[in-house]
Amino acid sequence: MSLSIRDVLLLPRLQAMRLRAGQAGEHQTVRWPYVAENESIAEWVLGGELVFVTGINQPRDETNLRQLVREAHERRCAGLVILTGPRYIRHIPDSVLADANALGVPLIEQPYALPMIEVTEAIGSALVQAQLLGSSRQQLIEQLLDGNLADTTVLAHRADRLAIDLRQPRQVLVLQLAGTAAMFRSFAPEMAETLLQSFRQEVLSQLSRSLATLGQPLPVISQAEQWIALLPAGEADALARHRASVEQLLHTLNEGDTPLRVFAGLSATCPQPTELPRGLGQARQALMAAQSFPERLGLCCFEELGVLELLVAIRDRSLLDRFLHTTLGPLLQHDLGHHAVLTQTLEAWTQVNGNLVAAAQRLGVHRNTLNYRMQQIQTLTGLDLNDAQHRLNIAIALMIWRLSTHNHSTRNPA
């Protein structure tokens, strides 16, 4: 279980602390307290810190405080605490509060009369307790997802003690981080590692915030480059709200200029806890489709898979490879030295139901160029593009090609 900014402000000994700005970020997760000793914090934080600014060892004027707010935002800190009193920082300037509001950085005012030792001790104790409780809750969630269910009586007792409602239908969400190899090719190793850890913290923070808005949040399970979350699915419009929430989450996470990207897969509703392992498998199948098909914009729900559900369930991959090469083999062989131009052209043509004008617009090419490419495709494959069965075979083969391309890139990242 995590400790949020809101949780910190509710600790019994810290009632004198006030959230002055950045209320939109009050659900951000606090990893630990950090006291800023230097003019800048950018080089000293990785993300998730609650940064305390005292003004004792380093003068803090309005310009510097605004700088710290910007750096806290850029480095994805949980929040900023500014100590105020007659000796050092007398008050927090309005411009600093405005910056914090604009950037969504929680800014807390702490009076100097409240000793730092009491604050850090209270937060440290709360972090330990939250970690212990969170660890127990994570273990139970992992058992449910793995199908390692204990005796039902014991399970119900543990769930009740850990505030986990097993009667609530759930939907499984799996997020996948991609682009790590490209990150290390683009930046020096030390910088790449710093950016990677900061991004991972941002994923967890943004995901936790989204879960809080959906209600009844449960611990997020981290497995390698994946995050698994259970979403409450008891209400009639829950699935639509979940999709909208995940779309917004992906938009927020993927708008940066680093090579890192996040994809998501959502399961169907799991009415009972015994169905969660199936839900996890469904979410991962949907995730594979989200990664393989760019038109899905990084998100796929299991119930949207259609024929893809059948394809990803086939364990003998040679059957799929045989169908792919029987249908599109000569085309794929031609495209090996041409950056898959004809295959992508055929895919665009299929996605718009054979509309040549729409396909040309989607590809950004002239109509005559598209006509020439389609003639090449028919010559290479021997397929009749007006034949319904041939068009169905093409659509399925292109799905297999996308899945195969994704699996290859996963094993051998370029």
Short mmCIF file of C-alpha atoms in Angstrom, two decimals, residues 84-381:
data_model
loop_
_atom_site.label_atom_id
_atom_site.label_comp_id
_atom_site.label_asym_id
_atom_site.label_seq_id
_atom_site.Cartn_x
_atom_site.Cartn_y
_atom_site.Cartn_z
CA THR A 84 7.66 29.41 6.56
CA GLY A 85 8.36 31.62 9.56
CA PRO A 86 9.96 34.91 10.63
CA ARG A 87 13.61 33.89 10.18
CA TYR A 88 14.10 32.41 6.71
CA ILE A 89 11.17 32.09 4.28
CA ARG A 90 8.55 34.52 5.59
CA HIS A 91 5.77 33.57 3.16
CA ILE A 92 5.16 31.73 -0.10
CA PRO A 93 4.86 34.21 -3.02
CA ASP A 94 1.69 34.11 -5.11
CA SER A 95 3.72 33.39 -8.25
CA VAL A 96 5.09 30.21 -6.66
CA LEU A 97 1.57 29.06 -5.78
CA ALA A 98 0.41 29.86 -9.32
CA ASP A 99 3.26 27.82 -10.82
CA ALA A 100 2.45 24.87 -8.56
CA ASN A 101 -1.20 25.00 -9.57
CA ALA A 102 -0.36 25.25 -13.26
CA LEU A 103 2.04 22.30 -13.13
CA GLY A 104 0.01 20.18 -10.71
CA VAL A 105 2.81 20.06 -8.14
CA PRO A 106 1.39 19.63 -4.59
CA LEU A 107 2.81 22.51 -2.54
CA ILE A 108 2.52 22.23 1.23
CA GLU A 109 3.24 24.98 3.74
CA GLN A 110 4.82 23.88 7.02
CA PRO A 111 5.34 26.32 9.91
CA TYR A 112 8.85 26.42 11.38
CA ALA A 113 7.23 25.81 14.76
CA LEU A 114 6.57 22.23 13.67
CA PRO A 115 9.95 20.47 14.18
CA MET A 116 11.36 18.66 11.16
CA ILE A 117 12.25 15.65 13.30
CA GLU A 118 8.56 15.14 14.13
CA VAL A 119 7.56 15.46 10.48
CA THR A 120 10.17 13.08 9.08
CA GLU A 121 9.57 10.57 11.87
CA ALA A 122 5.80 10.59 11.26
CA ILE A 123 6.26 10.18 7.50
CA GLY A 124 8.95 7.49 7.95
CA SER A 125 6.75 5.46 10.30
CA ALA A 126 3.77 5.81 7.97
CA LEU A 127 5.88 4.68 5.01
CA VAL A 128 7.02 1.56 6.88
CA GLN A 129 3.47 0.70 7.93
CA ALA A 130 2.15 1.36 4.43
CA GLN A 131 4.86 -0.84 2.92
CA LEU A 132 4.10 -3.70 5.32
CA LEU A 133 0.37 -3.52 4.66
CA GLY A 134 0.94 -3.02 0.95
CA SER A 135 3.24 -6.05 0.81
CA SER A 136 0.57 -8.24 2.42
CA ARG A 137 -2.10 -6.95 0.05
CA GLN A 138 0.18 -7.46 -2.97
CA GLN A 139 0.86 -11.05 -1.94
CA LEU A 140 -2.84 -11.79 -1.75
CA ILE A 141 -3.49 -10.16 -5.15
CA GLU A 142 -0.64 -12.17 -6.68
CA GLN A 143 -2.11 -15.39 -5.26
CA LEU A 144 -5.47 -14.54 -6.79
CA LEU A 145 -3.91 -13.79 -10.20
CA ASP A 146 -1.80 -16.97 -10.11
CA GLY A 147 -4.79 -19.09 -9.11
CA ASN A 148 -3.08 -20.16 -5.88
CA LEU A 149 -6.21 -19.77 -3.78
CA ALA A 150 -6.10 -20.83 -0.15
CA ASP A 151 -9.02 -22.31 1.76
CA THR A 152 -12.03 -20.09 1.03
CA THR A 153 -12.58 -19.34 4.71
CA VAL A 154 -8.96 -18.30 5.22
CA LEU A 155 -9.04 -16.32 1.96
CA ALA A 156 -12.16 -14.42 3.01
CA HIS A 157 -10.67 -13.68 6.44
CA ARG A 158 -7.39 -12.36 4.97
CA ALA A 159 -9.20 -10.28 2.36
CA ASP A 160 -11.40 -8.74 5.04
CA ARG A 161 -8.41 -7.88 7.24
CA LEU A 162 -6.58 -6.33 4.27
CA ALA A 163 -9.64 -4.37 3.04
CA ILE A 164 -9.88 -6.26 -0.25
CA ASP A 165 -13.46 -6.77 -1.44
CA LEU A 166 -13.62 -10.17 -3.13
CA ARG A 167 -17.31 -9.71 -3.94
CA GLN A 168 -16.55 -6.87 -6.35
CA PRO A 169 -16.33 -7.89 -10.05
CA ARG A 170 -12.96 -6.87 -11.49
CA GLN A 171 -11.35 -6.09 -14.81
CA VAL A 172 -7.64 -6.82 -15.22
CA LEU A 173 -5.42 -4.10 -16.69
CA VAL A 174 -1.87 -4.85 -17.87
CA LEU A 175 0.50 -2.02 -18.83
CA GLN A 176 3.68 -2.79 -20.76
CA LEU A 177 6.76 -0.57 -21.02
CA ALA A 178 8.50 -0.58 -24.40
CA GLY A 179 11.51 1.28 -25.78
CA THR A 180 14.08 0.55 -23.07
CA ALA A 181 16.71 -0.61 -25.57
CA ALA A 182 16.15 2.48 -27.70
CA MET A 183 16.52 4.64 -24.60
CA PHE A 184 19.98 3.25 -23.89
CA ARG A 185 20.97 3.77 -27.53
CA SER A 186 19.84 7.39 -27.41
CA PHE A 187 21.45 8.47 -24.12
CA ALA A 188 24.57 7.84 -22.10
CA PRO A 189 24.08 4.84 -19.74
CA GLU A 190 23.87 6.91 -16.55
CA MET A 191 21.40 9.38 -18.02
CA ALA A 192 19.35 6.58 -19.61
CA GLU A 193 19.08 4.76 -16.28
CA THR A 194 18.02 7.96 -14.50
CA LEU A 195 15.37 8.71 -17.14
CA LEU A 196 14.17 5.10 -17.08
CA GLN A 197 13.72 4.99 -13.31
CA SER A 198 12.01 8.38 -13.34
CA PHE A 199 9.64 7.21 -16.07
CA ARG A 200 8.80 4.02 -14.20
CA GLN A 201 7.97 6.09 -11.13
CA GLU A 202 5.77 8.32 -13.27
CA VAL A 203 3.91 5.29 -14.65
CA LEU A 204 3.22 4.05 -11.13
CA SER A 205 2.22 7.51 -9.92
CA GLN A 206 -0.13 8.20 -12.85
CA LEU A 207 -1.61 4.70 -12.63
CA SER A 208 -2.23 5.09 -8.90
CA ARG A 209 -3.93 8.42 -9.55
CA SER A 210 -6.18 6.85 -12.20
CA LEU A 211 -7.08 3.98 -9.89
CA ALA A 212 -7.98 6.41 -7.13
CA THR A 213 -10.49 8.16 -9.42
CA LEU A 214 -12.10 4.82 -10.30
CA GLY A 215 -12.69 3.97 -6.64
CA GLN A 216 -11.67 1.07 -4.38
CA PRO A 217 -8.01 1.05 -5.51
CA LEU A 218 -6.01 -2.14 -4.94
CA PRO A 219 -2.21 -2.55 -5.02
CA VAL A 220 -0.47 -2.48 -8.38
CA ILE A 221 1.60 -5.57 -9.13
CA SER A 222 4.94 -4.93 -10.87
CA GLN A 223 6.45 -7.76 -12.92
CA ALA A 224 9.58 -6.88 -14.93
CA GLU A 225 8.40 -4.30 -17.50
CA GLN A 226 4.70 -4.80 -16.73
CA TRP A 227 2.22 -3.33 -14.22
CA ILE A 228 -0.97 -5.24 -13.34
CA ALA A 229 -3.99 -3.58 -11.76
CA LEU A 230 -7.47 -4.77 -10.82
CA LEU A 231 -10.24 -2.30 -11.67
CA PRO A 232 -13.68 -2.30 -10.02
CA ALA A 233 -16.26 -3.44 -12.58
CA GLY A 234 -19.50 -3.60 -10.62
CA GLU A 235 -21.27 -0.62 -12.23
CA ALA A 236 -23.05 -0.74 -15.57
CA ASP A 237 -20.80 1.83 -17.26
CA ALA A 238 -17.57 0.60 -15.65
CA LEU A 239 -15.98 -0.84 -18.80
CA ALA A 240 -16.54 2.35 -20.79
CA ARG A 241 -15.13 4.46 -17.93
CA HIS A 242 -12.12 2.16 -17.65
CA ARG A 243 -11.36 2.46 -21.35
CA ALA A 244 -11.60 6.25 -21.23
CA SER A 245 -9.41 6.38 -18.12
CA VAL A 246 -6.73 4.14 -19.64
CA GLU A 247 -6.77 6.11 -22.90
CA GLN A 248 -6.13 9.30 -20.93
CA LEU A 249 -3.40 7.56 -18.93
CA LEU A 250 -1.61 6.42 -22.09
CA HIS A 251 -1.92 9.88 -23.61
CA THR A 252 -0.32 11.43 -20.53
CA LEU A 253 2.51 8.89 -20.34
CA ASN A 254 3.30 8.77 -24.05
CA GLU A 255 3.35 12.49 -24.84
CA GLY A 256 7.05 12.88 -23.90
CA ASP A 257 9.98 12.97 -26.32
CA THR A 258 11.84 9.90 -24.98
CA PRO A 259 11.74 6.52 -26.81
CA LEU A 260 9.79 5.02 -23.90
CA ARG A 261 6.16 4.12 -24.59
CA VAL A 262 3.43 2.34 -22.64
CA PHE A 263 0.84 -0.07 -24.09
CA ALA A 264 -2.23 -1.49 -22.36
CA GLY A 265 -4.50 -4.52 -22.48
CA LEU A 266 -7.86 -4.88 -20.67
CA SER A 267 -9.63 -8.15 -19.87
CA ALA A 268 -13.32 -8.88 -19.89
CA THR A 269 -15.14 -8.60 -16.56
CA CYS A 270 -14.23 -11.23 -13.96
CA PRO A 271 -17.29 -11.68 -11.69
CA GLN A 272 -15.50 -14.00 -9.24
CA PRO A 273 -11.93 -13.97 -7.82
CA THR A 274 -11.40 -17.48 -9.22
CA GLU A 275 -11.68 -15.98 -12.72
CA LEU A 276 -8.82 -13.49 -12.26
CA PRO A 277 -6.13 -15.84 -13.72
CA ARG A 278 -8.25 -16.09 -16.88
CA GLY A 279 -8.63 -12.31 -16.83
CA LEU A 280 -4.87 -11.86 -16.63
CA GLY A 281 -4.42 -14.09 -19.68
CA GLN A 282 -7.07 -12.12 -21.56
CA ALA A 283 -5.44 -8.79 -20.69
CA ARG A 284 -2.08 -10.03 -21.96
CA GLN A 285 -3.63 -11.25 -25.21
CA ALA A 286 -5.22 -7.84 -25.67
CA LEU A 287 -1.88 -6.22 -24.85
CA MET A 288 -0.19 -8.19 -27.64
CA ALA A 289 -2.78 -6.88 -30.08
CA ALA A 290 -2.31 -3.32 -28.81
CA GLN A 291 1.43 -3.58 -29.45
CA SER A 292 1.05 -5.26 -32.81
CA PHE A 293 -1.58 -3.04 -34.41
CA PRO A 294 -0.77 0.70 -34.50
CA GLU A 295 -4.35 1.71 -35.31
CA ARG A 296 -5.32 0.68 -31.76
CA LEU A 297 -3.27 3.59 -30.39
CA GLY A 298 -1.66 1.52 -27.66
CA LEU A 299 -4.83 0.07 -26.09
CA CYS A 300 -6.91 -3.00 -26.75
CA CYS A 301 -9.74 -4.64 -24.81
CA PHE A 302 -10.10 -8.42 -24.91
CA GLU A 303 -13.70 -8.18 -26.08
CA GLU A 304 -12.51 -6.23 -29.15
CA LEU A 305 -10.13 -8.93 -30.32
CA GLY A 306 -12.51 -10.90 -32.52
CA VAL A 307 -10.53 -13.28 -34.72
CA LEU A 308 -7.32 -12.14 -33.02
CA GLU A 309 -8.48 -14.04 -29.93
CA LEU A 310 -8.31 -17.24 -31.98
CA LEU A 311 -4.95 -16.41 -33.53
CA VAL A 312 -3.14 -15.61 -30.29
CA ALA A 313 -4.59 -18.78 -28.71
CA ILE A 314 -2.95 -21.05 -31.32
CA ARG A 315 0.15 -22.48 -29.65
CA ASP A 316 1.58 -24.11 -32.75
CA ARG A 317 3.02 -21.02 -34.41
CA SER A 318 4.04 -23.04 -37.47
CA LEU A 319 0.36 -23.24 -38.47
CA LEU A 320 0.13 -19.47 -38.52
CA ASP A 321 3.46 -19.09 -40.34
CA ARG A 322 2.34 -21.59 -42.97
CA PHE A 323 -0.92 -19.72 -43.61
CA LEU A 324 0.92 -16.39 -43.76
CA HIS A 325 3.47 -17.58 -46.29
CA THR A 326 0.90 -19.46 -48.36
CA THR A 327 -1.16 -16.29 -48.65
CA LEU A 328 1.46 -13.53 -48.77
CA GLY A 329 4.81 -15.32 -49.09
CA PRO A 330 6.00 -13.76 -52.41
CA LEU A 331 4.90 -10.32 -51.22
CA LEU A 332 6.81 -10.64 -47.94
CA GLN A 333 9.89 -11.90 -49.78
CA HIS A 334 9.78 -8.89 -52.12
CA ASP A 335 9.39 -6.51 -49.20
CA LEU A 336 12.51 -7.73 -47.38
CA GLY A 337 14.56 -5.20 -49.31
CA HIS A 338 11.86 -2.54 -49.59
CA HIS A 339 10.97 -1.70 -45.96
CA ALA A 340 7.67 -3.64 -46.18
CA VAL A 341 6.21 -0.94 -48.44
CA LEU A 342 3.82 -3.23 -50.34
CA THR A 343 2.73 -5.12 -47.23
CA GLN A 344 1.92 -1.88 -45.43
CA THR A 345 0.10 -0.67 -48.53
CA LEU A 346 -2.03 -3.81 -48.58
CA GLU A 347 -2.72 -3.39 -44.86
CA ALA A 348 -3.88 0.22 -45.32
CA TRP A 349 -6.09 -0.83 -48.26
CA THR A 350 -7.63 -3.60 -46.11
CA GLN A 351 -8.29 -1.28 -43.16
CA VAL A 352 -10.40 1.04 -45.33
CA ASN A 353 -12.33 -1.84 -46.95
CA GLY A 354 -10.65 -1.46 -50.31
CA ASN A 355 -11.33 2.27 -50.70
CA LEU A 356 -8.43 3.42 -52.89
CA VAL A 357 -8.88 7.13 -52.17
CA ALA A 358 -8.96 6.59 -48.39
CA ALA A 359 -5.98 4.22 -48.55
CA ALA A 360 -3.94 6.74 -50.55
CA GLN A 361 -4.75 9.45 -48.00
CA ARG A 362 -3.83 7.16 -45.12
CA LEU A 363 -0.48 6.35 -46.72
CA GLY A 364 0.16 9.91 -47.90
CA VAL A 365 0.72 8.87 -51.52
CA HIS A 366 -0.82 9.80 -54.87
CA ARG A 367 -3.72 7.72 -56.19
CA ASN A 368 -1.64 6.62 -59.19
CA THR A 369 1.14 5.42 -56.86
CA LEU A 370 -1.37 3.36 -54.92
CA ASN A 371 -2.81 1.84 -58.11
CA TYR A 372 0.68 0.82 -59.24
CA ARG A 373 1.41 -0.77 -55.86
CA MET A 374 -1.88 -2.71 -55.87
CA GLN A 375 -1.07 -4.06 -59.34
CA GLN A 376 2.31 -5.21 -58.02
CA ILE A 377 0.61 -6.92 -55.07
CA GLN A 378 -1.80 -8.81 -57.33
CA THR A 379 1.04 -9.89 -59.62
CA LEU A 380 3.22 -11.11 -56.74
CA THR A 381 0.51 -12.94 -54.80
#
